[in-house]
Amino acid sequence: MTLTSLYLHTQFAPTAIGYLEMILVFSLMGSLIPSAMLLILPFAALAYFFAPPTFNNDPQDLPVVVAFLLASIVGTHLIGKVRREREVALEAAAGLRRSEAELRDVEKQWREIFEHNPVMHFMVNATGMVLNVNTFGATQLGYAPSELVGHSVLKVFLEEDHPFVRERLGLCIETVGQSHTWEIQKIRKDGSVLWVRENAKAMQWAEDKLVVLIACEDITERKRTETALRRSEAHLAQAQELSRTGSFGWNVATGEVHWSKETFRIFQYEPSTKPTPQLVVDRTHPEDRAAVRETIDRAFQNEEDFEHEYRLLMPDGSVKHLHAQARAIRTASGDIEFVGAVTDITAAKQAEQQLRRSEAYLAEAQHLSHTGSWSWDVHRLEFVYRSAEVDRLFGFDPQEAVSIETIRSRIHPDDLPGVQEVPRRAIEDKGGHFEHDFRILLPDGAIRRIHSVAHAVVGSDGNVSELIGTHMDVTEQHAARERLERALAALHESEQRFRDYAETASDWLWETGPDHRITRFSEHTSAAGILATRVVGLLRWEIAGDVEAEPEKWRQHRATLDARLPFRDFIYRTITRMGSPIYVRSSGKPFFDADGNFLGYRGVSTDITASIRADQAERELRKAQAELAHMTRVTTLGELTTSIAHEINQPLAAIVTNGEACLGWLGRETPDLSAARCSVEWIIEDGIRASEVIRRIRALAKKGEIEMVPLDINDIVKEVIALLTRELVSHRVSLRTELEPTLPMILGDRVQLQQVITNLVINGIEAMQTVKDRPRELVIRSSQDDMGRVQLAVTDCGVGITEDDADRVFTPFFTTKSSGLGMGLSICRSIVEAHGGSLSIARKQEPGATFQFVLPLHKEVVS
Amino acid sequence: MTGRSDSPNQVVKAEKPSGRAIVFVIDDDVSIRRSLANLFQSVNLDVATFGSAQEMLQGNLPEVASCLVLDVRLPGLSGLELQTELAKLNLHIPIIFITGHGDVPMSVKAMKGGAVDFLTKPYRDQELLDAVVAATERDRKRREVETTVANLQSLFETLSPREQAVMKLVAAGLMNKQVAAELELAEITVKIYRGRVMKKMGARSLADLIRMAETLGICANHAE
């Protein structure tokens, strides 16, 4: 280089550049030391040959030399550095080549493991494309690995899982290095599904690429078991919920209690509550608590199954009915565990009650309405169903099956064809609705009328299979209707009767105007000629013939008319067309128009001349009878003189004696005043008694008007006895009275009835006069006969009455006695008959006779 | 006074009941019954009243001097029948009959039956009181006699049959000799018996013994 440059006489600068290039080339090839020596040489050469001497005074070349030096040093250094690095890299490359072979062996091993590991391995990139999959994984899915690599991993997932898969991949990529686990279904190539558990993790792969590694474990079997278990659990829970049955387990030894969800629900406890037997007892209805505790205790002690029903009282106050059943099971550890079910049977209980109630209601309704329901098999000819009421109507035994013959025998023979017609027609018409009436003839002969309604039931074959219907007992309605018809008929009859009466009666109808003048007269009256036809236009007091004779009567009548008041039974005298006097009884009532204006009177009049005459005759007769009665009464009193005298003498004698005694008490040395007072009190009592006797006799002897007043027959009997006691005693007759204590009142004359009874008693006494061989007993009995009338009987045990005499005893002047008028019984009979009663002989033959009379009741007489 | 009462058959007594006479009143009429009781009590007599004869017969009659006041015409058992009945029962109560009728045949019958008195109404109360006093006195005496007889009877019963026979004959007035002949005994034996009889009977003299025999009604009917 130096020689060349010298030869050429190159300038310094190109030479320096040449040298520099040479240095750099050398430094590229060799190490630092040769390059450094090389540096020195060109520097020296340069400095010597091509540059003015350094140490001469030409300083203008020095910076160039220095620059050259610096440039060569830097260049050398740099080249040296590159060279070193290059050497290192070459060395590394050789190492790599060496280890690559080893690596390939290992990889091969791993690859084997990877490929055949019974875990599916997938490597997917961030977009989800499969980068790699192991053979096992692909095979599991029914693919060859090549079929999967390069495709989206979504291919092996269910369509609906795709979003989930994408979301999972995203999550892995976001959280690089963290592993995530999930369970998901995959689809095989053939479309079948398998459950896998996937473990995924994202990692950096070559440069900034991320991949997701996924390991899958086939959990289909587990999943299936799990699903089955879950399903069966769900089924159980659902079944429990539906059947309202909760289950429980109770390990007695450990005290461990398990309740199903439904059990919590039944007992209304939070499922988080720790169940204990005490909770059950707490909820139990207080009334059942003892029984429940006892059942549990007994089961606990005897280690035996138990079953019981009890009620719960819920916090809201409602009541639940439970049925609990448990089995005692010996566990593997030898403990006793109760496993059981508890069922809420409230609804069943209620339904049962409701059913029972509605059944009862139906039966009651059927019973009340006398309606029985039934169902009849038209082919087998028997009841498919019959309600209790049907049995009752037919008189069947509810327990027995009823044969067609029995049914026929209970139907009235006349109605049987009609009853048999119904099923026949139903079969013929293939359907229909029937109503008919028939009669049931019960074995005891009673007849029930039945109204029957029936429907044909058509089977699937279109033929009638059954008749269903009701039988209603209409016997009573029928009877009521008959009664009504009879009543109507009777009403018609009576209407006709009254029309006949009205037409034939002697009554006549009249009408007067506002001025009381007669305006109308019924026709048949004038035809009969009772009154003159000219009465129309006259006033009543112009027709009457007694206005002057009885002014007061007419004044009152006119006052009544002026007051527009109705009048009744106003009697006046007038004369007929023939001029004979008649009595008229008239009744009338005012009538008004719609505005209330007085229009006059309308009424009825009757010719009562005949009855007035009869009344007068009867009054005469009564008077005569009363006089006769009085006469016989006085005669009777005469006959009783001795007895009556005794009745008066007794108290008088007692008065005298007491008076004497009183004097005795007073005349003592120390007068006994209390005894004297007592004596005087008795004197007064006896005095009253004597005057009472006299009063009775006077009443009997009185000749007074007949006074009809309400009376108690027993009182009259007692009064008679008071008068006749002595008579009975003196004739040695014992008296027995059988008086019915609560008799209705009768209307009668006290004295006359006393007379009747007195007469009968005296007759009885006398009839027993000759009796020596038996006690003389007289019985007075009062009672009520079947018609409610008061009856009085006097029975003696005397000689009785012969058949001949029986006919004659009541005739006047008949007597068997030596004394007496023979009027007694005749008078008695007329008195009783005047009272509306009757007197008769009830027993004639010895020993003795019974005379009895009946009297109508007070109200009958009045009405 | 105690026990004054209307009650018909209550025994009404004065203060000192023992040994006093009692009047029985039977009447069916309560006024009469109580007025009579009142009357007797006012003169210090004890009274027992009855409504009927049967009631009285059913009651226990005290063993004291008494008399019976009754109405002839009693209901049931009549006065006369009661009289007969009492006689049958050996009850010799003196009876005072009261009658309102005063018929003679009945009075005779009653008196024959042993009635002590027969009062016809109207009577004066003093008459009744007198009759009652007389009757009770009589009854008292009769009772005394009855007591004596009873005593004699018991003494008589202490005698041996032979002694009784001797007594009967002696009382009949027979001489000792006659008695001996009658009884076929020696006279001396009769004498001994007679002495024993006198001693046992407590007779002071023969006359005494004869009276006793009369009282006892054992005088032998000597067949002379």
mmCIF file of C-alpha atoms in Angstrom, chain A residues 77-197:
data_model
loop_
_atom_site.group_PDB
_atom_site.id
_atom_site.type_symbol
_atom_site.label_atom_id
_atom_site.label_comp_id
_atom_site.label_asym_id
_atom_site.label_seq_id
_atom_site.Cartn_x
_atom_site.Cartn_y
_atom_site.Cartn_z
ATOM 1 C CA HIS A 77 -13.167 -1.111 17.444
ATOM 2 C CA LEU A 78 -16.450 -1.256 15.765
ATOM 3 C CA ILE A 79 -15.447 -3.947 13.405
ATOM 4 C CA GLY A 80 -13.975 -5.903 16.250
ATOM 5 C CA LYS A 81 -17.160 -5.754 18.180
ATOM 6 C CA VAL A 82 -19.169 -6.972 15.221
ATOM 7 C CA ARG A 83 -16.814 -9.767 14.719
ATOM 8 C CA ARG A 84 -17.113 -10.898 18.300
ATOM 9 C CA GLU A 85 -20.742 -10.933 18.171
ATOM 10 C CA ARG A 86 -20.685 -12.844 15.009
ATOM 11 C CA GLU A 87 -18.592 -15.452 16.627
ATOM 12 C CA VAL A 88 -20.894 -15.842 19.555
ATOM 13 C CA ALA A 89 -23.831 -16.211 17.223
ATOM 14 C CA LEU A 90 -22.092 -18.874 15.297
ATOM 15 C CA GLU A 91 -21.259 -20.704 18.418
ATOM 16 C CA ALA A 92 -24.873 -20.548 19.553
ATOM 17 C CA ALA A 93 -26.077 -21.807 16.238
ATOM 18 C CA ALA A 94 -23.901 -24.808 16.567
ATOM 19 C CA GLY A 95 -25.267 -25.486 20.095
ATOM 20 C CA LEU A 96 -28.728 -25.195 18.792
ATOM 21 C CA ARG A 97 -28.175 -27.600 16.092
ATOM 22 C CA ARG A 98 -26.879 -30.032 18.603
ATOM 23 C CA SER A 99 -29.851 -29.762 20.977
ATOM 24 C CA GLU A 100 -32.419 -29.789 18.203
ATOM 25 C CA ALA A 101 -31.969 -33.450 17.680
ATOM 26 C CA GLU A 102 -32.483 -34.157 21.344
ATOM 27 C CA LEU A 103 -35.490 -31.999 21.381
ATOM 28 C CA ARG A 104 -37.031 -33.800 18.526
ATOM 29 C CA ASP A 105 -36.807 -37.050 20.451
ATOM 30 C CA VAL A 106 -38.487 -35.603 23.480
ATOM 31 C CA GLU A 107 -41.096 -33.963 21.391
ATOM 32 C CA LYS A 108 -41.853 -37.217 19.774
ATOM 33 C CA GLN A 109 -42.368 -38.809 23.130
ATOM 34 C CA TRP A 110 -44.588 -36.031 24.313
ATOM 35 C CA ARG A 111 -46.410 -36.004 21.140
ATOM 36 C CA GLU A 112 -47.261 -39.665 21.652
ATOM 37 C CA ILE A 113 -48.488 -38.928 25.115
ATOM 38 C CA PHE A 114 -50.339 -35.870 23.894
ATOM 39 C CA GLU A 115 -51.983 -37.685 21.094
ATOM 40 C CA HIS A 116 -53.129 -40.655 23.082
ATOM 41 C CA ASN A 117 -53.778 -39.073 26.460
ATOM 42 C CA PRO A 118 -57.384 -39.995 27.355
ATOM 43 C CA VAL A 119 -58.029 -36.324 27.719
ATOM 44 C CA MET A 120 -59.139 -34.292 24.816
ATOM 45 C CA HIS A 121 -56.756 -31.466 24.133
ATOM 46 C CA PHE A 122 -57.533 -28.604 21.921
ATOM 47 C CA MET A 123 -55.457 -25.620 21.055
ATOM 48 C CA VAL A 124 -57.360 -22.809 19.533
ATOM 49 C CA ASN A 125 -56.374 -19.320 18.616
ATOM 50 C CA ALA A 126 -58.091 -16.197 19.736
ATOM 51 C CA THR A 127 -60.626 -16.409 16.949
ATOM 52 C CA GLY A 128 -61.550 -19.908 18.042
ATOM 53 C CA MET A 129 -59.904 -21.710 15.191
ATOM 54 C CA VAL A 130 -58.528 -25.069 16.146
ATOM 55 C CA LEU A 131 -54.773 -25.004 15.907
ATOM 56 C CA ASN A 132 -54.280 -28.417 17.223
ATOM 57 C CA VAL A 133 -56.227 -31.295 18.648
ATOM 58 C CA ASN A 134 -55.050 -34.590 19.977
ATOM 59 C CA THR A 135 -56.069 -37.798 18.348
ATOM 60 C CA PHE A 136 -57.968 -38.953 21.390
ATOM 61 C CA GLY A 137 -59.928 -35.756 21.406
ATOM 62 C CA ALA A 138 -60.722 -35.971 17.741
ATOM 63 C CA THR A 139 -61.560 -39.635 17.946
ATOM 64 C CA GLN A 140 -63.856 -39.007 20.888
ATOM 65 C CA LEU A 141 -65.721 -36.622 18.745
ATOM 66 C CA GLY A 142 -65.711 -38.967 15.758
ATOM 67 C CA TYR A 143 -63.437 -36.821 13.715
ATOM 68 C CA ALA A 144 -59.928 -37.218 12.356
ATOM 69 C CA PRO A 145 -57.617 -34.512 13.751
ATOM 70 C CA SER A 146 -57.178 -33.104 10.296
ATOM 71 C CA GLU A 147 -60.900 -32.579 10.026
ATOM 72 C CA LEU A 148 -60.834 -30.292 13.003
ATOM 73 C CA VAL A 149 -57.588 -28.403 12.655
ATOM 74 C CA GLY A 150 -58.072 -25.190 10.812
ATOM 75 C CA HIS A 151 -61.791 -25.134 11.529
ATOM 76 C CA SER A 152 -63.689 -23.201 14.136
ATOM 77 C CA VAL A 153 -63.933 -24.950 17.395
ATOM 78 C CA LEU A 154 -67.621 -24.029 17.494
ATOM 79 C CA LYS A 155 -68.218 -26.852 15.101
ATOM 80 C CA VAL A 156 -68.236 -29.323 17.996
ATOM 81 C CA PHE A 157 -70.587 -27.349 20.162
ATOM 82 C CA LEU A 158 -74.362 -27.118 20.203
ATOM 83 C CA GLU A 159 -75.703 -24.164 18.396
ATOM 84 C CA GLU A 160 -77.194 -22.709 21.540
ATOM 85 C CA ASP A 161 -73.896 -23.020 23.417
ATOM 86 C CA HIS A 162 -71.944 -20.944 20.869
ATOM 87 C CA PRO A 163 -72.330 -17.622 22.669
ATOM 88 C CA PHE A 164 -71.262 -19.285 25.887
ATOM 89 C CA VAL A 165 -68.210 -20.775 24.229
ATOM 90 C CA ARG A 166 -67.247 -17.444 22.701
ATOM 91 C CA GLU A 167 -67.675 -15.716 26.007
ATOM 92 C CA ARG A 168 -65.507 -18.320 27.719
ATOM 93 C CA LEU A 169 -62.750 -17.994 25.115
ATOM 94 C CA GLY A 170 -62.870 -14.235 25.511
ATOM 95 C CA LEU A 171 -62.560 -14.608 29.254
ATOM 96 C CA CYS A 172 -59.529 -16.871 28.900
ATOM 97 C CA ILE A 173 -57.850 -14.458 26.557
ATOM 98 C CA GLU A 174 -58.484 -11.552 28.820
ATOM 99 C CA THR A 175 -56.973 -13.368 31.744
ATOM 100 C CA VAL A 176 -53.934 -14.935 30.270
ATOM 101 C CA GLY A 177 -52.365 -17.606 32.360
ATOM 102 C CA GLN A 178 -55.405 -18.211 34.486
ATOM 103 C CA SER A 179 -57.205 -21.433 34.033
ATOM 104 C CA HIS A 180 -61.007 -21.684 33.834
ATOM 105 C CA THR A 181 -63.264 -24.660 34.185
ATOM 106 C CA TRP A 182 -66.736 -25.297 32.935
ATOM 107 C CA GLU A 183 -69.003 -28.064 31.866
ATOM 108 C CA ILE A 184 -70.555 -28.147 28.497
ATOM 109 C CA GLN A 185 -71.980 -30.433 25.897
ATOM 110 C CA LYS A 186 -70.200 -31.345 22.703
ATOM 111 C CA ILE A 187 -71.600 -32.890 19.606
ATOM 112 C CA ARG A 188 -69.988 -35.757 17.861
ATOM 113 C CA LYS A 189 -69.770 -36.005 14.174
ATOM 114 C CA ASP A 190 -72.690 -38.406 14.238
ATOM 115 C CA GLY A 191 -74.758 -35.810 16.084
ATOM 116 C CA SER A 192 -74.717 -37.516 19.470
ATOM 117 C CA VAL A 193 -73.910 -35.410 22.446
ATOM 118 C CA LEU A 194 -71.414 -35.843 25.180
ATOM 119 C CA TRP A 195 -70.875 -33.888 28.318
ATOM 120 C CA VAL A 196 -67.365 -32.606 28.968
ATOM 121 C CA ARG A 197 -65.668 -30.741 31.673
#
